[in-house]
mmCIF file of C-alpha atoms in Angstrom:
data_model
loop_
_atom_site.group_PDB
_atom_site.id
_atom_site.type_symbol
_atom_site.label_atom_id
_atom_site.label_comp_id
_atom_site.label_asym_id
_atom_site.label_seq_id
_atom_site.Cartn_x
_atom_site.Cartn_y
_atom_site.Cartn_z
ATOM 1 C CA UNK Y 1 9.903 -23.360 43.538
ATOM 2 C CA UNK Y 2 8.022 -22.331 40.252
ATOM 3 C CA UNK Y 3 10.055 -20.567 37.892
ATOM 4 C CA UNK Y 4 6.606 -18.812 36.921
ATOM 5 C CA UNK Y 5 6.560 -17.070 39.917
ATOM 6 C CA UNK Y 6 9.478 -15.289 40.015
ATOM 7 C CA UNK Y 7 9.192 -14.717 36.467
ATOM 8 C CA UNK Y 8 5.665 -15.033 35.178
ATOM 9 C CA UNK Y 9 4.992 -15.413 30.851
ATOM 10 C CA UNK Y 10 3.867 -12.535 29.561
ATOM 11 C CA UNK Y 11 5.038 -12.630 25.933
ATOM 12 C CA UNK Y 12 2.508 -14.051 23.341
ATOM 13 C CA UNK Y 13 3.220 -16.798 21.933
ATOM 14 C CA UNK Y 14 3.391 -15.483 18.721
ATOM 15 C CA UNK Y 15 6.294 -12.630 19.975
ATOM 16 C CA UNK Y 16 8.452 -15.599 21.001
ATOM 17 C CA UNK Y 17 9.871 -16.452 17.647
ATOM 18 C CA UNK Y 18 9.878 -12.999 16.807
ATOM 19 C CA UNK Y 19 12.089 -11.971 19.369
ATOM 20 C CA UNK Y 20 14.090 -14.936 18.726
ATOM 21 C CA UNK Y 21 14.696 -14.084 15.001
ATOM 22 C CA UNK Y 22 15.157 -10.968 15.702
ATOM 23 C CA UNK Y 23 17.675 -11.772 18.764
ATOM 24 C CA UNK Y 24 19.640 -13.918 16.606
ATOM 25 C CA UNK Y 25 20.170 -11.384 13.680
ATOM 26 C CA UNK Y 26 20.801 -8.248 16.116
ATOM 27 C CA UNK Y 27 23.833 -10.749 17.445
ATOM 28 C CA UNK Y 28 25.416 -11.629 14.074
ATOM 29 C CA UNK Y 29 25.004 -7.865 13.178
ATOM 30 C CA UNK Y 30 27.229 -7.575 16.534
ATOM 31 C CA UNK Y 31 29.466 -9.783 15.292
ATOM 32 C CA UNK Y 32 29.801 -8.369 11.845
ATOM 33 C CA UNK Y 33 30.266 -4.939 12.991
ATOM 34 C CA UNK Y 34 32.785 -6.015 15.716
ATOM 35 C CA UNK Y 35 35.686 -3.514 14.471
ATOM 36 C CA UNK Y 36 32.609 -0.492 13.971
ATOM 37 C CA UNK Y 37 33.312 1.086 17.604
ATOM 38 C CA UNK Y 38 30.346 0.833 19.750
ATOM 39 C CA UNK Y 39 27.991 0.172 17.613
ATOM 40 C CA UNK Y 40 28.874 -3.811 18.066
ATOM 41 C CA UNK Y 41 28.179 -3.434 21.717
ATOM 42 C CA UNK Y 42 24.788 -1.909 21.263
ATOM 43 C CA UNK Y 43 23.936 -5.012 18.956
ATOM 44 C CA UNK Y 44 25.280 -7.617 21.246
ATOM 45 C CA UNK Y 45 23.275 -6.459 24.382
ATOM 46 C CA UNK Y 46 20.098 -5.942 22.716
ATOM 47 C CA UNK Y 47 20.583 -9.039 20.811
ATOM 48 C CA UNK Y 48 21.028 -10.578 23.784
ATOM 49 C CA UNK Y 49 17.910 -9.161 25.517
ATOM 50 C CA UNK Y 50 15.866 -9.726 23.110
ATOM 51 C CA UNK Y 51 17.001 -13.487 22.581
ATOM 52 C CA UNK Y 52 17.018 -14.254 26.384
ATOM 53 C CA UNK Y 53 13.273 -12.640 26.735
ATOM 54 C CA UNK Y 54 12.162 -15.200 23.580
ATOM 55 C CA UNK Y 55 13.580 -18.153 24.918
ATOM 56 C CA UNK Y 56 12.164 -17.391 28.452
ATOM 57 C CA UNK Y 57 8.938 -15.982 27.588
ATOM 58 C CA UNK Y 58 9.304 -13.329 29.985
ATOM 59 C CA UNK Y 59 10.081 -9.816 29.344
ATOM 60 C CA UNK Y 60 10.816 -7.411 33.119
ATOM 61 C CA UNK Y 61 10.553 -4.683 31.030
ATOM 62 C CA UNK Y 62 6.970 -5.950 30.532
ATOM 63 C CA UNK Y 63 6.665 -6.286 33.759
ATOM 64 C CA UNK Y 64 7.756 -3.064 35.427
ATOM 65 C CA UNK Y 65 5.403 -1.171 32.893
ATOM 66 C CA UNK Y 66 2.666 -3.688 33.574
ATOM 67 C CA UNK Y 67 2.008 -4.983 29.867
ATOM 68 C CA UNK Y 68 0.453 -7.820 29.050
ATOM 69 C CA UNK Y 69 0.927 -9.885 25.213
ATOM 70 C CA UNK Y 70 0.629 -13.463 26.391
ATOM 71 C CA UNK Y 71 -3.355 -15.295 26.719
ATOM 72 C CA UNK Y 72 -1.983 -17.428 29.427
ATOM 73 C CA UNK Y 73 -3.983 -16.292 33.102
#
């Protein structure tokens, strides 16, 4: 089956690295703040998300709320 269909691109291609970047630094800020309370958590998950929705180019969130970025039909 096509990976597409179940989860379709919708992330510009531009956003990618952005999210990427910005997945990667929310995770060492995690890591950093590992002995702040839960703070760390909140870091880890989002970076996380946000890493996981780069790599994939596929955001559900994007989905559910019908948006759009990527050029791709």
């Amino acid at each position: 089956m096509n990976p597409e269909v179940i989860m379709p691109r919708n992330i510009h291609t531009l956003e990618r690295p952005v999210r990427i970047l910005l997945g990667i630094a929310l995770l060492a800020g995690g890591v950093v703040t590992f002995a702040q309370g839960w703070l760390w958590i909140v870091l880890i998950v989002a970076g996380t998300v946000a890493l996981l929705t780069g790599a994939a180019g596929s955001c559900p969130a994007y989905m559910v709320l019908g948006i759009r970025t990527s050029k791709e039909p």
